[in-house]
Coordinates of C-alpha atoms and ligand atoms in Angstrom, one line a residue:
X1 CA 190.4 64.2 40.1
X2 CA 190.6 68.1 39.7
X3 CA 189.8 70.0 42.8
X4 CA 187.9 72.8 41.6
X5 CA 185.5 70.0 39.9
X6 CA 185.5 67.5 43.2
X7 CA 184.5 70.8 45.1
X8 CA 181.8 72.2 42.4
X9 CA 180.2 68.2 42.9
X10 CA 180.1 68.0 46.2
X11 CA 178.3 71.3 47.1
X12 CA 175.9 70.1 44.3
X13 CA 175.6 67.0 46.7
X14 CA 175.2 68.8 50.1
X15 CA 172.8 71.2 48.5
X16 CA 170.6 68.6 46.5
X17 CA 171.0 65.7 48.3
X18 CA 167.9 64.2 46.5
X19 CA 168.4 65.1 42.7
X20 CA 170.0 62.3 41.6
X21 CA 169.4 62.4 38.0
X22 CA 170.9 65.9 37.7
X23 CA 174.0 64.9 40.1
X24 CA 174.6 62.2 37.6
X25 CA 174.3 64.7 34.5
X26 CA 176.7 67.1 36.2
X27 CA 179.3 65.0 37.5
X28 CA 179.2 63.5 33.8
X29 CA 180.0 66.8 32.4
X30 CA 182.0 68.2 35.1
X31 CA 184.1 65.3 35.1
X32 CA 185.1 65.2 31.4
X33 CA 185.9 69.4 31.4
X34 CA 188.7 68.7 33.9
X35 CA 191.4 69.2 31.4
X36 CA 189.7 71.8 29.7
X37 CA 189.4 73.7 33.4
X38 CA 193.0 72.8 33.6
X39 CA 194.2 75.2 31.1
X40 CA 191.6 77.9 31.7
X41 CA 192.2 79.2 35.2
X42 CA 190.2 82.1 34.6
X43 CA 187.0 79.4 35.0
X44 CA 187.8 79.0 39.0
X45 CA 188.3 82.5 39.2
X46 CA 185.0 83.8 38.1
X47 CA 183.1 80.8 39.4
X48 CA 181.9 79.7 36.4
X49 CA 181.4 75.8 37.1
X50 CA 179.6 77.0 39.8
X51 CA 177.3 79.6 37.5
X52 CA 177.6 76.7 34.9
X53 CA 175.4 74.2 37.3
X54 CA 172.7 76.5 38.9
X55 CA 169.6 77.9 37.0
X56 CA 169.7 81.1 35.8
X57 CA 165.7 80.5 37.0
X58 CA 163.7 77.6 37.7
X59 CA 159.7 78.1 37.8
X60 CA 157.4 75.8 39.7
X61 CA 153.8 76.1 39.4
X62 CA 150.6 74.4 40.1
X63 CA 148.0 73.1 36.7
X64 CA 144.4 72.8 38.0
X65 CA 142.5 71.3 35.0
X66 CA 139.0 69.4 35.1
X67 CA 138.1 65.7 33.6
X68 CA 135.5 65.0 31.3
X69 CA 133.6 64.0 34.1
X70 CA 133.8 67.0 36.1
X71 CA 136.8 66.0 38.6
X72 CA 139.3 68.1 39.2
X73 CA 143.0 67.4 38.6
X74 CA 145.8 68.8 40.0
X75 CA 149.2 68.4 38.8
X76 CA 152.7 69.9 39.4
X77 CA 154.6 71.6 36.6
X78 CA 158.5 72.9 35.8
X79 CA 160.2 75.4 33.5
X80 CA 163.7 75.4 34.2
X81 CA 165.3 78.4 32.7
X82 CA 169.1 77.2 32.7
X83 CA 171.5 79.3 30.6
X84 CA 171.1 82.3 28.4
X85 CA 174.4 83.5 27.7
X86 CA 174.4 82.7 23.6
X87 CA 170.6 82.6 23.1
X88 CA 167.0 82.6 24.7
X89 CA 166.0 79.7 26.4
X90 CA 165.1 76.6 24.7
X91 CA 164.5 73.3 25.6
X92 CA 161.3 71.1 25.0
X93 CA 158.2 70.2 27.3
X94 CA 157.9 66.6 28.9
X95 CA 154.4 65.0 30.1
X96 CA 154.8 61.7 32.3
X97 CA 154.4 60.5 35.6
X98 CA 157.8 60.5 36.8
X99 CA 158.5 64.4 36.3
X100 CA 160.5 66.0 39.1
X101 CA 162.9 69.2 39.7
X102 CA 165.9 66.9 39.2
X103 CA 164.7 65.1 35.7
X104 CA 163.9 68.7 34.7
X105 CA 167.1 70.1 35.8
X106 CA 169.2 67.2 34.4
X107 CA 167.5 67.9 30.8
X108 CA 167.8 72.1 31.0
X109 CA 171.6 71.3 31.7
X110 CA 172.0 68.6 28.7
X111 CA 169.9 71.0 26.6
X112 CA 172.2 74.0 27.3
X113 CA 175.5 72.1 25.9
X114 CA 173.4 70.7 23.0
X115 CA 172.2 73.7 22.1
X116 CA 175.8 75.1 21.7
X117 CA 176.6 72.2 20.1
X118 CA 174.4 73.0 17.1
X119 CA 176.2 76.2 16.4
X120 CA 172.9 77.9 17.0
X121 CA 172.2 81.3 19.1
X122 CA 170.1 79.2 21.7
X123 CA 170.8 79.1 25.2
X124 CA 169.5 76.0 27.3
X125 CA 165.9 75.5 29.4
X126 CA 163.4 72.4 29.4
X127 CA 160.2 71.6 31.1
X128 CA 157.3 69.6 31.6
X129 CA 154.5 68.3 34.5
X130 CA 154.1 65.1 36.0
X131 CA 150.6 64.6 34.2
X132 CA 150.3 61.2 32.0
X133 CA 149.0 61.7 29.0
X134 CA 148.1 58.0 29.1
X135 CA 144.7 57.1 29.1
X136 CA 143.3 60.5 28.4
X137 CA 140.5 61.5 26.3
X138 CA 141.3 64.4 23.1
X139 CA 139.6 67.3 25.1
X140 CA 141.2 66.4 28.7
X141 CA 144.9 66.6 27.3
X142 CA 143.6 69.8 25.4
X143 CA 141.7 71.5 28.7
X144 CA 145.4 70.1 30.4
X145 CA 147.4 71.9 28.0
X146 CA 145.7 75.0 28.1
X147 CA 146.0 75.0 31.8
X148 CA 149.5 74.5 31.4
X149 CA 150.2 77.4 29.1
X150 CA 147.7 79.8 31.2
X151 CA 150.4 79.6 34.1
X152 CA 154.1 79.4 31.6
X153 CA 152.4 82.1 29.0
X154 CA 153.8 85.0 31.2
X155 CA 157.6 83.6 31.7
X156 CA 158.1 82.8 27.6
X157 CA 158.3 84.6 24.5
X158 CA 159.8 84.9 21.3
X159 CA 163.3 85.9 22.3
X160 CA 163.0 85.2 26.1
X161 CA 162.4 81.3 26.0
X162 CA 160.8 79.2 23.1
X163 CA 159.2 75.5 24.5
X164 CA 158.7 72.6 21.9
X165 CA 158.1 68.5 22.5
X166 CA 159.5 65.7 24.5
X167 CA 157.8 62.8 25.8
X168 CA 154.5 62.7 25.9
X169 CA 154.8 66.3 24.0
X170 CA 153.7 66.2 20.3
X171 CA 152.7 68.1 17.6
X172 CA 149.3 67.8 19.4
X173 CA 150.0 69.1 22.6
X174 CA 151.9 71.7 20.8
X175 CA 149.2 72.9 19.1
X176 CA 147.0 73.3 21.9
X177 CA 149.4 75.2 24.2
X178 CA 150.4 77.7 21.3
X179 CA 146.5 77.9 20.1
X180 CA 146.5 79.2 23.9
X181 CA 149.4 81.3 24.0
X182 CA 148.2 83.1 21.1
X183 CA 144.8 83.0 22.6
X184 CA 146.4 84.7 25.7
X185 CA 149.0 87.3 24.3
X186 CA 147.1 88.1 20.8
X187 CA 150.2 87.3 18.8
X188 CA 151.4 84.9 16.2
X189 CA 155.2 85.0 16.7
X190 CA 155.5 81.3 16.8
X191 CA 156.8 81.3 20.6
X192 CA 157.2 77.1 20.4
X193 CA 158.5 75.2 18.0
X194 CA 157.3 71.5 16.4
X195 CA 154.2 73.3 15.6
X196 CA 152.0 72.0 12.9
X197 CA 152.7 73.2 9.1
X198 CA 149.7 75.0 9.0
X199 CA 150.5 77.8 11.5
X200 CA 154.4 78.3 11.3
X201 CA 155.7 74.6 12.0
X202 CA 158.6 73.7 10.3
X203 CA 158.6 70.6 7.6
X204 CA 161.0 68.2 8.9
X205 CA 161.0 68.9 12.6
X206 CA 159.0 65.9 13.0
X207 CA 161.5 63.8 11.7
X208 CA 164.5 65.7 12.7
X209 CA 165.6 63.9 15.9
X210 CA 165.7 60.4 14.2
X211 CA 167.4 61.7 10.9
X212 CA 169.7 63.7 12.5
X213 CA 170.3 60.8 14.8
X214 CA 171.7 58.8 12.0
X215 CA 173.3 61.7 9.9
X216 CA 175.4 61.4 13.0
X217 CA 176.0 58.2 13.2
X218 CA 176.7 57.5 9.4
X219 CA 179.3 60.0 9.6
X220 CA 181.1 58.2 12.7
X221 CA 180.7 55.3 11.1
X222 CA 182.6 56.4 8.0
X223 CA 185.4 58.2 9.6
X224 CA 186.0 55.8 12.4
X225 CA 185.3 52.5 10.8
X226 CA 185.2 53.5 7.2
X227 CA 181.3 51.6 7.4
X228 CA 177.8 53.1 7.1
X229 CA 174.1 51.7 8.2
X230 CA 173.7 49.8 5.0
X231 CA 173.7 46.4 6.0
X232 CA 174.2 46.6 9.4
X233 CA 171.7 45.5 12.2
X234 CA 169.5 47.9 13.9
X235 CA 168.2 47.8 17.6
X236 CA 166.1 50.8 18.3
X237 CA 164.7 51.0 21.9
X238 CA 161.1 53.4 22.4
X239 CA 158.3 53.7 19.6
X240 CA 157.9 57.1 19.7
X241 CA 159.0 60.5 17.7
X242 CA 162.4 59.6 18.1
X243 CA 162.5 56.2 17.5
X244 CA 160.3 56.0 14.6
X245 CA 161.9 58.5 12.7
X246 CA 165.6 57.2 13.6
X247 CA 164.0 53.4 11.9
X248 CA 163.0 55.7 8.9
X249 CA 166.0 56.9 8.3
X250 CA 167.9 53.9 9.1
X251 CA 166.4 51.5 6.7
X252 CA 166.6 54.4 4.2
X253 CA 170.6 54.0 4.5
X254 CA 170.5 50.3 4.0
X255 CA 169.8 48.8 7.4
X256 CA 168.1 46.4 8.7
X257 CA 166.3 47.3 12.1
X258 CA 165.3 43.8 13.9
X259 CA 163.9 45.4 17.3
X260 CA 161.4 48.3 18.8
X261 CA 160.2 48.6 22.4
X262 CA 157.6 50.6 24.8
X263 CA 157.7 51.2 28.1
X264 CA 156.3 47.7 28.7
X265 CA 158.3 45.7 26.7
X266 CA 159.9 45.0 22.7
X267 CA 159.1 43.2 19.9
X268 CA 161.8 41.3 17.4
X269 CA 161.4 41.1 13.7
X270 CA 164.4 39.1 12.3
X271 CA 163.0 39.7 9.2
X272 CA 163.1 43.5 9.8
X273 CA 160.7 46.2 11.1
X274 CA 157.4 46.9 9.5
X275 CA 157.2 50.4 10.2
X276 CA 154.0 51.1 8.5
X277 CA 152.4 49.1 10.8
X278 CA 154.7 50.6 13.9
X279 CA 153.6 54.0 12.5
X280 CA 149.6 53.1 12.1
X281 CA 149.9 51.6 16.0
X282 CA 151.8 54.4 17.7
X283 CA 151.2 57.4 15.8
X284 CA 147.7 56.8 14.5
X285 CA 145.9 54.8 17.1
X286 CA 148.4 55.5 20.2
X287 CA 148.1 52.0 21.4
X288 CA 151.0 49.2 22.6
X289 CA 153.8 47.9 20.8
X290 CA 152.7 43.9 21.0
X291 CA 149.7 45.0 18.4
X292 CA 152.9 44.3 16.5
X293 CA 152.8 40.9 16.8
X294 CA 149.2 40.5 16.2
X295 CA 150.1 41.2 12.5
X296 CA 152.8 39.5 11.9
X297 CA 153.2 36.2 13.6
X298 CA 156.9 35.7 12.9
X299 CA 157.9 38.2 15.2
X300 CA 158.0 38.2 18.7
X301 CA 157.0 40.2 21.9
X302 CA 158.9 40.1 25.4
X303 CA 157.5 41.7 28.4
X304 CA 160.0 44.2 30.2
X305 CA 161.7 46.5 28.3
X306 CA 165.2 46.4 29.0
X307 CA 165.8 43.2 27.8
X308 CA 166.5 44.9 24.1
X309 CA 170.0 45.0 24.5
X310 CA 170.3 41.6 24.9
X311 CA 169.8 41.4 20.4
X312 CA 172.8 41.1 18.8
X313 CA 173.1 44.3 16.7
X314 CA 175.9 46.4 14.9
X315 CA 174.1 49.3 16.0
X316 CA 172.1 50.1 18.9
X317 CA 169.7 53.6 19.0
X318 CA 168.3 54.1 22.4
X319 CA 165.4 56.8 21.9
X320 CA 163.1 56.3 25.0
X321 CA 164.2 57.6 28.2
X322 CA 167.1 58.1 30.8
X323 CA 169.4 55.1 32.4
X324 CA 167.7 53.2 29.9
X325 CA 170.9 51.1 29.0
X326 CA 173.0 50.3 31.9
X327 CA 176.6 48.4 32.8
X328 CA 175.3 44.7 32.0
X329 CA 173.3 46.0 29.2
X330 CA 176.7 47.5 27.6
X331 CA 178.8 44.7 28.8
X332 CA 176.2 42.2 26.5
X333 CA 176.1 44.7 23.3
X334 CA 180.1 44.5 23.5
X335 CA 180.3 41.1 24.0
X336 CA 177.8 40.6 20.9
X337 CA 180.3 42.5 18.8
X338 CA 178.2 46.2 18.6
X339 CA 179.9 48.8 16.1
X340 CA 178.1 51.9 17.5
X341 CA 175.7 53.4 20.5
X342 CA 174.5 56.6 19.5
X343 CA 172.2 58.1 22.5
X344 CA 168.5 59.3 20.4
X345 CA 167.1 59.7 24.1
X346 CA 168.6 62.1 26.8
X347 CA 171.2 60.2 29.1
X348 CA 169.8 56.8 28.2
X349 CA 173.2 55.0 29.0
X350 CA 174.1 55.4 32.7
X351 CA 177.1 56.6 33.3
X352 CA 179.2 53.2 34.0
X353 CA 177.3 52.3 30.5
X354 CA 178.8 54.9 29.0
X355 CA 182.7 54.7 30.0
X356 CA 182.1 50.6 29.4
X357 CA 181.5 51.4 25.9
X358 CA 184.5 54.0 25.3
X359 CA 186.8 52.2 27.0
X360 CA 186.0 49.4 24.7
X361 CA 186.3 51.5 21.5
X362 CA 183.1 51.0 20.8
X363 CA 181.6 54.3 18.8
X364 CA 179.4 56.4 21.6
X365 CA 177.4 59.0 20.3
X366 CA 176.6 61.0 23.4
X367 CA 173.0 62.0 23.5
X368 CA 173.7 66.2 23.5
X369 CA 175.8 65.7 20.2
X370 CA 173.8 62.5 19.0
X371 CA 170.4 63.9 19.6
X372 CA 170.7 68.2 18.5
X373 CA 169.0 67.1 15.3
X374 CA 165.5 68.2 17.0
X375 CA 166.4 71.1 18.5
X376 CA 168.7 72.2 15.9
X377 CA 165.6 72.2 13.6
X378 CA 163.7 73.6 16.2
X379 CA 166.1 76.5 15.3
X380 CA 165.4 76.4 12.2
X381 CA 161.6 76.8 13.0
X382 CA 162.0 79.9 14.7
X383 CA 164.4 81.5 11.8
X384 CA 161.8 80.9 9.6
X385 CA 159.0 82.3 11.4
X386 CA 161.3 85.3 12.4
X387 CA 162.0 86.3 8.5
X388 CA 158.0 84.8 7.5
X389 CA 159.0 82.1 5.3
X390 CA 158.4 78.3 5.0
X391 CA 161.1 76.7 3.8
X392 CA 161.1 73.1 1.3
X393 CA 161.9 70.0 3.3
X394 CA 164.8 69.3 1.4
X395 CA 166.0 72.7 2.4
X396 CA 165.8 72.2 5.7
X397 CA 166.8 68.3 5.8
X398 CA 170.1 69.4 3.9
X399 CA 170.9 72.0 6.7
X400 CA 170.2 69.3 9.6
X401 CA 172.1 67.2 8.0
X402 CA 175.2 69.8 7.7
X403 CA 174.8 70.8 11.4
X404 CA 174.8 67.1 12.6
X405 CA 178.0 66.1 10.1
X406 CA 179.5 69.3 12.0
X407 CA 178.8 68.2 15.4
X408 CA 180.2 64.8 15.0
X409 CA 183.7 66.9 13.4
X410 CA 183.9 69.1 16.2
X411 CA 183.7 66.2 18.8
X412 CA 186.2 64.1 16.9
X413 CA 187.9 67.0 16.7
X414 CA 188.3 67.8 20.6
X415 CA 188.2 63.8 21.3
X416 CA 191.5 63.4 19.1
X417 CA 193.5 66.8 20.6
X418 CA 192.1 65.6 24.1
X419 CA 193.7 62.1 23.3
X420 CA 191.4 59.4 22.8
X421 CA 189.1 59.6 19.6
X422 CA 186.1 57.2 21.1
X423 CA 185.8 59.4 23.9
X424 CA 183.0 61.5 22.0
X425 CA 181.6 62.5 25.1
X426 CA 184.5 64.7 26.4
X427 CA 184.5 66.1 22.9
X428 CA 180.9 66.7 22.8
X429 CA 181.0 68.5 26.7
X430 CA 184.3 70.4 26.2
X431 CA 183.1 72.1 22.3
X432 CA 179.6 73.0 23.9
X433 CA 181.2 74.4 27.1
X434 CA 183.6 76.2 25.6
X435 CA 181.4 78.1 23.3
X436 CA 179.2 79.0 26.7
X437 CA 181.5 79.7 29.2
X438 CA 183.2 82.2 26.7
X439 CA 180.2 83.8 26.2
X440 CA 179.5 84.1 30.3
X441 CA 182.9 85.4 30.7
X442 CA 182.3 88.3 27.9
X443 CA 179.0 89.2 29.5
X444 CA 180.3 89.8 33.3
X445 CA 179.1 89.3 36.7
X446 CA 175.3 87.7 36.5
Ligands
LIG501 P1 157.7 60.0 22.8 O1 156.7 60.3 23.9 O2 157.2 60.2 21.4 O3 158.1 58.5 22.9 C1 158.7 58.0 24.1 C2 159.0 56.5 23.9 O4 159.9 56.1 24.9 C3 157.8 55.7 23.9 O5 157.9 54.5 23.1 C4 157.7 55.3 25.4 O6 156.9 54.2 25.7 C5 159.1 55.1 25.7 N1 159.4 55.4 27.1 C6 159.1 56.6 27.8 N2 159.4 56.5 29.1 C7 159.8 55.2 29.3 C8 160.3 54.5 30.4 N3 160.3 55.1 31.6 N4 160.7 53.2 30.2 C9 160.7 52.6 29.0 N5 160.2 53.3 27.9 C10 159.8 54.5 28.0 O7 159.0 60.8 23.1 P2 160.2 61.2 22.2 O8 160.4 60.1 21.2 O9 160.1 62.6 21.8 O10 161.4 61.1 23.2 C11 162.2 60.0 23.4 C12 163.6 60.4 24.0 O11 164.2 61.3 23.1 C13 163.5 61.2 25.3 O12 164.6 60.9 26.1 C14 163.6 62.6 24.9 O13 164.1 63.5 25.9 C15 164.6 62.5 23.8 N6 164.6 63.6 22.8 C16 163.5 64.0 22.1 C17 163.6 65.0 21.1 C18 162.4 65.4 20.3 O14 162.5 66.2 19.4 N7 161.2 64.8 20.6 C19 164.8 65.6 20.8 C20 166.0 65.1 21.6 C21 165.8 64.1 22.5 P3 155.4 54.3 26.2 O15 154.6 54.7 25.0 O16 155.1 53.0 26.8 O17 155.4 55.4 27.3
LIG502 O1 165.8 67.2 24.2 C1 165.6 67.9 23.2 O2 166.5 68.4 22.6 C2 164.2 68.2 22.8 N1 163.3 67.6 23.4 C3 163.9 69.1 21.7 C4 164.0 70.6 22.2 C5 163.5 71.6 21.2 O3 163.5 72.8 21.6 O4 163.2 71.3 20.0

């Protein structure tokens, strides 16, 4: 191991001994720059790992909000404002129970090298609260919203830091904290993204994260295997945004997806994924992915989530959340013979997942180059509202897909000159990194 590296990691280890999820994000990165730090000496001598890893600013603040029956919540909330040397900050919001510093921190860091990656002036910040969303009446997520954005109003802004979704994060939720901002500020400058068409949203952000999830991985497909999606078999873990739009776009190509979960467990359709009916459970009436079976009696349900991996597939998607996919979980995909893992979700394969699956030249879509499809767009939101124009959907679905096509060339790209052309992920850390540590070195001291 480098030294400058093993140094940079293990003051992030005396200094936050309990962050475990952003430890594991850093040493991922960290660890796959070393020969990139090698040649650039100038890194160690202006610190720049160590600027690299801590927040330009990280915001903590309380949301006080009141239940439909008159008891009052209280909930703790994050904006981590992480890098701004190529852009303002952007990053999206996530709402769920198990919202800490460290998942924030982890995410701002991912965002700031996917944001790069897209070839877009944005520099990296995400955020979120530990409220669950779950179980929540219309007007309480709305009255929790507004709480929200009453406290982050003051610290974002058009061309300071622009929020958008995650989990638990919607086009609702973004309607009601932007109805709010505007509210606050008394200006429509479209200050988040994945807003609704009506007010400055962009068409095709909704779907962007699962499309551009599979623009990337047709492309890898076709350059490393000379294959596509078109019949191949699909496992998609979650049921949300990212994983109903990656099916979409999936079956589109000529796939056939077999497999959807939720945080309690997946369903199996060998006869393929009714998506309608995936779409009218999640999206419409928010329930729980065994409805599914309720419907069709062919398929099946299986309590427990993780599990899903254990389908044979020739491609897997994991779109829900982080460490998702672990060691044995890769170890049984290989086994079964799986083509490609491209990452939908942030960090969903832990890291002993991930190096399983390179070193058994298996494609591995790392989630910062797999997954820029959403925030990409979200880039394309705010150039639209910037110049006051709405573009056509096919407009902006042919640029997503250009961007994502790019992505996966410029991680080849570095992968190949770096010497192995499965190991994506160094080619995905080293082109974002290099495009912001450049930019910190031309903008001095700070
Ligand atoms: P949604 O809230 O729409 O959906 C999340 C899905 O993942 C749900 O099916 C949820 O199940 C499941 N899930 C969440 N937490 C867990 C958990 N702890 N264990 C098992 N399943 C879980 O979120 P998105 O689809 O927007 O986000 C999914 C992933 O994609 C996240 O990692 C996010 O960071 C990433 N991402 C999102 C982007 C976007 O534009 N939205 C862009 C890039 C990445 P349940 O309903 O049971 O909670
Ligand atoms: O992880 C991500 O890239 C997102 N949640 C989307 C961020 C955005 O600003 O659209």
């Amino acid at each position: 191991m480098n030294k400058y590296v093993e140094r940079v990691l293990n003051e992030l280890n005396t200094k936050y001994p309990n962050e475990v999820e952003f430890k594991q994000a850093a040493s991922e990165i960290l660890n796959s720059l070393v020969p990139y730090v090698e040649k650039h000496p100038e890194l160690e001598k202006n610190k720049i790992l160590e600027r690299f890893v801590e927040p330009e600013r990280l915001i903590s603040f309380r949301v006080v909000w009141e239940r439909d029956n008159g008891e009052v919540e209280v909930n703790r909330a994050y904006r981590v404002q992480f890098n701004s040397a190529i852009g303002p900050f952007k990053g999206g919001l996530r709402f769920h129970p198990s919202v800490n510093q460290s998942i924030i921190k982890f995410l701002g860091l991912e965002q700031t090298l996917k944001n790069s990656l897209t070839g877009l002036p944005m520099g990296g910040g995400k955020g979120g609260s530990d409220f669950d969303p779950k179980g929540k009446s219309e007007r309480e997520i709305m009255r929790f919203c507004q709480a929200f954005i009453t406290e982050l109003y003051r610290h974002i802004g058009q061309f300071r830091d622009v929020p958008a979704g995650d989990i638990g994060v919607g086009a609702r939720e973004v309607g009601y904290m932007y109805g709010q901002y505007r509210r606050i500020c008394n200006e429509s400058v479209g200050t988040l993204t994945g807003k609704g068409i009506t007010f400055g949203g962009s068409l095709a952000r909704k779907e962007a994260t699962g499309y551009g999830l599979c623009y990337f991985t047709e492309e890898a497909m076709k350059e490393i295997l000379n294959e596509s999606f078109n019949n191949n078999i699909v496992v998609i873990s979650g049921s949300g945004n990212v994983a109903i739009y990656a099916c979409e776009k999936a079956i589109e190509l000529g796939a056939k997806v077999v497999a959807m979960s939720d945080s309690d467990g997946y369903i199996y359709d060998e006869n393929g994924i009714d998506l309608a009916l995936v779409k009218e459970i999640k999206e419409i009436n928010r329930g729980r992915i065994k409805e599914y079976i309720n419907v069709h009696k062919n398929a099946t349900y299986v309590e427990g989530s993780s599990g899903i991996w254990t389908i044979k597939c020739d491609i897997a998607l994991p779109c829900a959340t982080q460490n998702e996919l672990d060691l044995e979980s890769a170890k049984i995909l290989v086994k079964n013979g799986v083509k490609a893992v491209c990452e939908g979700a942030n960090m969903p394969s832990t890291l002993e997942a991930a190096y399983y699956l390179i070193e058994n030249k298996v494609i591995y879509g790392p989630a910062k180059a797999a997954n820029a499809g959403g925030v990409a767009t979200s880039g394309l939101e705010m150039s639209q509202n910037s110049s006051r124009l709405q573009w056509s959907f096919e407009t902006v679905d042919n640029k997503l897909k250009e961007i994502m096509i790019n992505i996966f060339k410029n991680c080849y790209q570095i992968a190949k000159e770096y010497g192995n052309q499965y190991d994506l992920l160094k080619g995905a850390n080293i082109a974002g990194f290099e495009k912001v540590s450049k930019a910190m070195l031309e903008q001095g001291l700070m």
